[in-house]
């Protein structure tokens, strides 16, 4: 399992948390997403053999945000 | 009634869009995928106009209405319970003042958060528990029957938006289950048309309003926050509330005490639905004052008369005269009086 933290600075309210966490139902291979409005970031736990980081970043961008990988 | 009216106006002006921002995802999830894409997704980059010409999908009105009806019922019940909780606490004047301060700080913090003044203000927004949001999201996507929008509408009580949280605080402050229910009913009802319109017409309204909306909500909440602080100051009998300062600056009408043969002095206040007349009264120091409070078909909170410094609280009849005896006060002292909600007030100066 791979764990990445994405910085998402455009979260404007707690609704964005639900919006971003819904990606865990949309992309196969994601175990869990924990987004935080307070910290403006999301923690993604996923299986790299099923989904790539590029696909996750694209999914976040499709929701209207511009994520940056914070740490590996 | 005044609070319910304020709640209705707040709902009409800002509540619908604010709630949609938080709860729209649930509604969108329970509807068709097309609506989800139109309403819930934030504007994708370089697509500021949205899909204005996309027709509204057929059959969208019924689930939105079911969602809103369930939401209205659930929030009315919540308002009742919050008012009931407020009544059980039995707050005194100072307790209500502290509560009003807390509500004011919460509202102002939320407004500053919406205006992006500083990251610290993000902590004024309540984040629902992950378990709950995950359950709601999956429940919404699982089935598409009429029961789903009903259930999800009711469950929105668990993820209130910032403005709604402010209204919930007001409902507690009423200390009356029916007044609490009236506030949240009025607010949710007021929010419903905007919520419906934005959900139904999707991006056509959303993209045009979005630019101005956040600031409008923030400014409204900011004003409500300052009103709550002002109310708290009035309840504490503070000379630094805006209304007290305004009375000093504008020279409000002043009435002097009438001396009685027995040495007492009499002051008279007309208790109106919209406040007290006069707001400034003057009496001689070191002599008792007989204060006559006169009501004529008065129905507002002005009937609940308080003088915080004397710990005096009187619920006046709708029509009649109640006499309050005020003990001698030293020269130069000022007694603030107000209604129990801190909305109306005035002063008695002792010379």
Coordinates of C-alpha atoms in Angstrom, one line a residue:
Chain A
X1 CA 0.0 0.0 0.0
X2 CA 1.2 3.5 -0.9
X3 CA 0.5 6.6 1.2
X4 CA 0.7 10.1 -0.2
X5 CA -0.2 13.5 1.1
X6 CA -1.6 16.0 -1.3
X7 CA -1.8 19.7 -0.6
X8 CA -5.1 21.1 -1.9
X9 CA -5.2 24.8 -1.2
X10 CA -8.6 25.5 -2.8
X11 CA -10.8 23.8 -0.2
X12 CA -13.2 26.6 0.7
X13 CA -15.4 24.8 3.2
X14 CA -16.0 21.3 4.8
X15 CA -18.1 20.3 1.7
X16 CA -14.9 20.1 -0.3
X17 CA -13.8 17.3 2.1
X18 CA -16.8 15.1 1.1
X19 CA -16.2 16.0 -2.5
X20 CA -12.6 14.9 -2.4
X21 CA -13.2 11.8 -0.3
X22 CA -15.8 10.6 -2.8
X23 CA -12.9 9.8 -5.1
X24 CA -12.3 6.7 -3.0
X25 CA -15.5 5.3 -4.4
X26 CA -14.7 6.4 -8.0
X27 CA -11.2 5.1 -8.5
X28 CA -10.5 1.4 -8.0
X29 CA -7.4 0.7 -6.0
X30 CA -7.9 3.5 -3.5
X31 CA -8.2 2.2 0.0
X32 CA -9.0 5.4 1.8
X33 CA -8.9 9.2 1.4
X34 CA -8.9 11.4 4.4
X35 CA -9.2 15.0 3.5
X36 CA -9.0 17.9 5.9
X37 CA -10.4 21.4 5.3
X38 CA -8.5 22.7 8.3
X39 CA -5.1 21.5 7.0
X40 CA -6.0 22.0 3.3
X41 CA -4.7 18.5 2.4
X42 CA -5.7 15.0 1.7
X43 CA -4.1 11.7 2.7
X44 CA -4.5 9.0 0.0
X45 CA -3.9 5.3 0.7
X46 CA -3.8 3.2 -2.5
X47 CA -2.5 0.2 -4.4
X48 CA 0.0 1.3 -7.0
X49 CA -0.6 -1.8 -9.0
X50 CA -4.3 -0.8 -9.5
X51 CA -4.2 3.0 -9.7
X52 CA -1.4 5.4 -10.5
X53 CA -0.6 8.7 -8.8
X54 CA -1.2 10.4 -12.1
X55 CA -4.8 9.0 -12.2
X56 CA -5.4 10.3 -8.7
X57 CA -4.1 13.7 -9.4
X58 CA -6.3 13.8 -12.5
X59 CA -9.3 12.8 -10.5
X60 CA -8.7 15.6 -8.0
X61 CA -8.2 18.1 -10.9
X62 CA -11.5 16.9 -12.4
X63 CA -13.2 18.0 -9.2
X64 CA -11.8 21.5 -9.8
X65 CA -8.8 21.5 -7.5
X66 CA -5.0 21.8 -8.2
X67 CA -3.3 19.3 -5.9
X68 CA 0.4 19.2 -5.1
X69 CA 2.2 16.2 -3.7
X70 CA 3.4 17.1 -0.3
X71 CA 5.6 14.1 0.7
X72 CA 6.1 10.5 -0.2
Chain B
X1 CA -41.5 36.1 15.9
X2 CA -38.8 38.7 15.2
X3 CA -36.1 36.0 15.4
X4 CA -38.1 33.7 13.1
X5 CA -38.5 36.6 10.6
X6 CA -34.8 37.2 10.7
X7 CA -34.2 33.5 10.2
X8 CA -36.5 33.5 7.2
X9 CA -34.8 36.5 5.6
X10 CA -31.4 34.9 6.3
X11 CA -32.5 31.7 4.7
X12 CA -33.9 33.5 1.7
X13 CA -30.8 35.6 1.2
X14 CA -27.9 33.3 2.0
X15 CA -29.1 30.1 3.5
X16 CA -30.0 28.2 0.3
X17 CA -26.7 28.7 -1.4
X18 CA -24.7 28.2 1.7
X19 CA -26.5 25.0 2.5
X20 CA -26.2 23.8 -1.0
X21 CA -22.4 24.2 -0.8
X22 CA -22.3 21.7 2.1
X23 CA -25.3 19.5 1.5
X24 CA -25.6 19.7 -2.3
X25 CA -23.3 16.7 -2.7
X26 CA -25.9 14.5 -0.9
X27 CA -28.7 15.8 -3.1
X28 CA -26.6 15.5 -6.2
X29 CA -25.6 11.9 -5.3
X30 CA -29.2 10.9 -4.9
X31 CA -30.1 12.3 -8.3
X32 CA -28.9 11.4 -11.7
X33 CA -25.2 11.5 -12.6
X34 CA -25.8 14.5 -14.9
X35 CA -27.1 16.6 -12.1
X36 CA -24.2 15.6 -10.0
X37 CA -21.8 16.8 -12.6
X38 CA -23.6 20.1 -13.1
X39 CA -24.3 21.1 -9.5
X40 CA -21.8 19.6 -7.4
X41 CA -18.5 19.9 -9.2
X42 CA -16.8 23.2 -8.7
X43 CA -16.0 25.1 -11.9
X44 CA -13.4 23.2 -13.9
X45 CA -10.5 25.4 -14.9
X46 CA -11.1 27.7 -17.8
X47 CA -14.8 26.9 -18.0
X48 CA -16.3 29.9 -16.2
X49 CA -19.7 29.9 -18.0
X50 CA -20.6 26.3 -17.2
X51 CA -23.1 24.5 -19.4
X52 CA -25.7 27.2 -19.6
X53 CA -27.5 25.7 -22.5
X54 CA -27.8 22.2 -21.2
X55 CA -31.5 21.4 -20.7
X56 CA -32.8 20.5 -17.2
X57 CA -33.2 16.7 -17.1
X58 CA -36.8 15.6 -16.8
X59 CA -38.1 14.3 -13.5
X60 CA -35.7 16.3 -11.4
X61 CA -38.2 18.4 -9.4
X62 CA -39.8 15.5 -7.4
X63 CA -36.6 14.2 -5.7
X64 CA -35.4 17.7 -5.0
X65 CA -38.8 18.5 -3.4
X66 CA -38.8 15.3 -1.4
X67 CA -35.2 16.1 -0.2
X68 CA -36.2 19.6 0.9
X69 CA -39.5 18.5 2.6
X70 CA -37.6 16.0 4.6
X71 CA -34.9 18.5 5.4
X72 CA -37.6 21.0 6.6
X73 CA -39.2 18.5 8.9
X74 CA -35.9 17.3 10.3
X75 CA -34.6 20.9 11.0
X76 CA -37.9 21.9 12.6
X77 CA -37.6 18.9 15.0
X78 CA -34.0 19.8 15.6
X79 CA -35.0 23.4 16.4
X80 CA -37.6 22.1 18.9
X81 CA -35.0 19.9 20.6
X82 CA -32.4 22.8 20.7
X83 CA -35.0 25.2 22.1
X84 CA -35.9 22.5 24.7
X85 CA -32.2 22.1 25.6
X86 CA -32.0 25.8 26.0
X87 CA -35.0 25.9 28.3
X88 CA -33.6 23.1 30.5
X89 CA -30.4 25.1 31.1
X90 CA -32.5 28.0 32.5
X91 CA -29.9 30.7 31.7
X92 CA -30.0 33.9 33.7
X93 CA -29.4 37.3 32.1
X94 CA -25.6 37.0 32.3
X95 CA -25.8 33.4 31.0
X96 CA -27.7 34.6 28.0
X97 CA -25.3 37.4 27.5
X98 CA -22.3 35.0 27.5
X99 CA -24.2 32.7 25.1
X100 CA -24.9 35.7 22.8
X101 CA -21.2 36.6 23.0
X102 CA -20.3 33.0 22.1
X103 CA -22.7 33.0 19.2
X104 CA -21.3 36.4 18.0
X105 CA -17.7 35.2 18.1
X106 CA -18.7 32.0 16.3
X107 CA -20.5 33.9 13.6
X108 CA -17.7 36.5 13.2
X109 CA -15.1 33.8 13.0
X110 CA -17.1 32.0 10.4
X111 CA -17.5 35.2 8.4
X112 CA -13.8 35.8 8.5
X113 CA -13.2 32.2 7.4
X114 CA -15.4 32.8 4.4
X115 CA -13.5 35.9 3.6
X116 CA -10.2 34.0 3.8
X117 CA -8.8 36.5 6.3
X118 CA -6.5 34.0 7.9
X119 CA -6.1 30.2 8.0
X120 CA -6.8 30.1 11.7
X121 CA -10.5 31.0 11.1
X122 CA -10.9 27.6 9.3
X123 CA -11.2 26.1 12.8
X124 CA -14.6 27.9 13.1
X125 CA -16.0 25.5 10.6
X126 CA -17.2 22.2 12.0
X127 CA -16.1 19.1 10.0
X128 CA -18.6 16.3 10.3
X129 CA -17.1 12.9 11.4
X130 CA -15.6 10.9 8.6
X131 CA -17.7 7.8 9.5
X132 CA -20.8 9.8 9.0
X133 CA -19.9 11.5 5.7
X134 CA -18.7 8.2 4.3
X135 CA -22.0 6.5 5.3
X136 CA -24.1 9.3 3.8
X137 CA -22.1 9.3 0.6
X138 CA -22.4 5.6 0.0
X139 CA -26.0 5.5 1.0
X140 CA -26.7 8.2 -1.5
X141 CA -25.0 6.4 -4.4
X142 CA -26.4 2.9 -3.6
X143 CA -30.0 3.3 -4.6
X144 CA -32.1 5.7 -6.6
X145 CA -35.7 5.2 -5.2
X146 CA -37.8 8.0 -3.8
X147 CA -36.9 7.0 -0.2
X148 CA -33.3 8.0 -0.7
X149 CA -33.8 11.8 -1.2
X150 CA -36.2 11.7 1.8
X151 CA -33.7 10.0 4.0
X152 CA -30.8 12.1 2.9
X153 CA -32.8 15.3 3.3
X154 CA -33.5 14.4 6.9
X155 CA -29.9 13.4 7.5
X156 CA -28.7 16.9 6.4
X157 CA -29.2 17.9 10.1
X158 CA -26.0 16.0 10.7
X159 CA -24.0 18.2 8.3
X160 CA -25.2 21.8 8.9
X161 CA -23.5 24.6 7.0
X162 CA -22.0 27.6 8.8
X163 CA -25.1 29.8 8.5
X164 CA -27.3 26.9 9.7
X165 CA -25.0 26.4 12.7
X166 CA -25.5 30.0 13.6
X167 CA -29.3 29.6 13.4
X168 CA -29.0 26.5 15.6
X169 CA -27.2 28.6 18.2
X170 CA -30.0 31.2 18.0
X171 CA -32.5 28.3 18.5
X172 CA -30.7 27.3 21.7
X173 CA -30.6 30.9 22.9
X174 CA -34.4 31.2 22.7
X175 CA -34.8 28.8 25.6
X176 CA -38.2 27.8 24.2
X177 CA -38.8 24.6 22.1
X178 CA -41.5 26.2 19.9
X179 CA -39.5 29.4 19.3
X180 CA -36.5 27.2 18.4
X181 CA -38.6 25.1 16.1
X182 CA -40.0 28.3 14.5
X183 CA -36.4 29.7 13.9
X184 CA -35.1 26.6 12.1
X185 CA -38.4 26.0 10.3
X186 CA -38.4 29.6 9.0
X187 CA -34.7 29.5 8.1
X188 CA -35.0 26.1 6.3
X189 CA -38.1 27.2 4.5
X190 CA -36.4 30.5 3.4
X191 CA -33.4 28.5 2.2
X192 CA -35.6 26.1 0.2
X193 CA -36.5 28.2 -2.9
X194 CA -32.9 29.1 -3.6
X195 CA -31.7 25.6 -2.9
X196 CA -34.3 24.2 -5.3
X197 CA -33.6 26.8 -8.0
X198 CA -29.9 26.3 -7.9
X199 CA -30.2 22.5 -7.8
X200 CA -32.9 22.4 -10.6
X201 CA -31.3 24.9 -13.0
X202 CA -27.8 23.7 -12.0
X203 CA -24.9 25.8 -13.5
X204 CA -27.2 28.4 -15.1
X205 CA -27.7 30.1 -11.7
X206 CA -24.7 28.7 -9.9
X207 CA -21.9 30.1 -12.0
X208 CA -23.5 33.6 -12.1
X209 CA -24.1 33.8 -8.4
X210 CA -21.0 32.0 -7.2
X211 CA -18.7 35.0 -7.7
X212 CA -20.7 37.2 -5.4
X213 CA -22.3 34.7 -3.2
X214 CA -19.5 33.9 -0.8
X215 CA -18.9 37.5 0.1
X216 CA -22.7 38.1 0.5
X217 CA -22.9 35.2 2.9
X218 CA -19.8 36.3 4.8
X219 CA -21.0 39.9 5.2
X220 CA -24.5 38.7 6.3
X221 CA -23.0 36.4 8.9
X222 CA -20.6 39.1 10.0
X223 CA -23.5 41.5 10.6
X224 CA -25.4 38.8 12.5
X225 CA -22.3 38.2 14.5
X226 CA -22.0 41.8 15.5
X227 CA -25.8 41.9 16.3
X228 CA -25.2 39.0 18.6
X229 CA -22.3 40.7 20.4
X230 CA -24.4 43.9 20.6
X231 CA -27.2 41.8 22.1
X232 CA -24.8 40.4 24.7
X233 CA -23.5 43.8 25.6
X234 CA -27.1 45.1 26.1
X235 CA -27.9 42.1 28.2
X236 CA -25.0 42.9 30.4
X237 CA -26.1 46.5 30.7
X238 CA -22.8 47.6 29.1
X239 CA -22.5 51.3 28.3
X240 CA -20.3 50.3 25.3
X241 CA -22.9 48.6 23.1
X242 CA -23.6 50.4 19.8
X243 CA -27.1 51.4 20.9
X244 CA -25.8 52.8 24.2
X245 CA -23.1 54.8 22.4
X246 CA -25.6 56.0 19.8
X247 CA -27.9 57.2 22.6
X248 CA -25.1 59.2 24.0
X249 CA -24.1 60.7 20.7
X250 CA -27.5 61.4 19.1
X251 CA -29.1 62.9 22.2
X252 CA -32.1 60.5 22.4
X253 CA -35.3 62.0 24.0
X254 CA -34.8 62.4 27.7
X255 CA -37.5 62.3 30.4
X256 CA -36.9 63.6 33.9
X257 CA -38.4 62.1 37.1
X258 CA -41.5 63.6 38.6
X259 CA -41.2 64.3 42.3
X260 CA -44.0 63.0 44.5
X261 CA -45.1 64.5 47.9
X262 CA -43.8 61.4 49.8
X263 CA -40.3 62.1 48.6
X264 CA -40.2 59.4 46.0
X265 CA -39.8 60.2 42.3
X266 CA -41.7 58.6 39.5
X267 CA -40.4 57.7 36.1
X268 CA -42.6 56.3 33.3
X269 CA -41.6 54.1 30.3
X270 CA -43.9 53.2 27.4
X271 CA -43.1 49.7 26.5
X272 CA -43.7 49.4 22.7
X273 CA -43.3 46.5 20.4
X274 CA -40.3 48.2 18.9
X275 CA -38.6 49.4 22.1
X276 CA -38.8 51.7 25.1
X277 CA -39.9 55.3 25.1
X278 CA -38.1 57.3 26.3
X279 CA -34.8 55.5 26.1
X280 CA -33.0 58.0 28.4
X281 CA -34.4 58.9 31.8
X282 CA -33.0 61.2 34.5
X283 CA -33.6 60.9 38.2
X284 CA -32.2 62.5 41.3
X285 CA -29.5 60.6 43.1
X286 CA -29.9 59.1 46.6
X287 CA -33.7 58.9 46.4
X288 CA -35.8 55.9 45.6
X289 CA -37.5 55.7 42.1
X290 CA -40.9 54.4 41.3
X291 CA -40.6 53.1 37.7
X292 CA -43.9 52.7 35.9
X293 CA -43.7 50.3 32.9
X294 CA -46.8 50.8 30.6
X295 CA -47.8 48.3 27.9
X296 CA -50.6 48.6 25.4
X297 CA -51.2 45.4 23.4
X298 CA -47.4 44.9 23.5
X299 CA -46.4 41.5 22.0
X300 CA -42.6 41.7 21.4
X301 CA -39.8 40.7 23.7
X302 CA -39.8 44.3 25.1
X303 CA -42.3 42.9 27.6
X304 CA -39.5 40.9 29.2
X305 CA -37.9 43.9 31.0
X306 CA -34.6 43.6 32.8
X307 CA -32.2 45.8 34.7
X308 CA -29.0 43.6 34.8
X309 CA -27.2 45.7 37.5
X310 CA -30.1 45.1 39.9
X311 CA -30.7 41.5 38.8
X312 CA -34.3 42.6 38.1
X313 CA -36.4 40.7 35.6
X314 CA -40.1 41.4 35.0
X315 CA -42.4 39.8 32.5
X316 CA -45.0 42.6 31.8
X317 CA -48.6 41.9 30.9
X318 CA -49.5 42.6 27.2
X319 CA -51.6 45.5 28.5
X320 CA -51.3 47.2 31.8
X321 CA -48.9 49.0 34.2
X322 CA -46.3 47.4 36.4
X323 CA -44.5 49.4 39.0
X324 CA -40.8 48.6 39.8
X325 CA -39.2 50.1 42.9
X326 CA -35.6 51.1 42.3
X327 CA -33.5 51.7 45.5
X328 CA -31.5 55.0 45.8
X329 CA -28.5 55.2 43.5
X330 CA -25.4 57.3 44.0
X331 CA -24.9 60.5 41.9
X332 CA -23.3 59.9 38.5
X333 CA -24.4 56.3 38.3
X334 CA -26.2 54.9 35.3
X335 CA -28.6 52.0 35.2
X336 CA -28.9 50.2 31.9
X337 CA -32.2 48.4 31.1
X338 CA -33.1 46.2 28.2
X339 CA -35.5 43.4 27.1
X340 CA -34.5 39.9 27.9
X341 CA -33.2 39.3 24.4
X342 CA -31.0 42.4 24.5
X343 CA -32.6 43.8 21.4
X344 CA -34.1 47.0 22.9
X345 CA -32.8 49.1 25.8
X346 CA -32.2 52.4 27.5
X347 CA -30.7 54.0 30.6
X348 CA -31.6 55.8 33.8
X349 CA -29.1 58.4 34.8
X350 CA -28.8 59.6 38.4
X351 CA -27.7 63.2 38.9

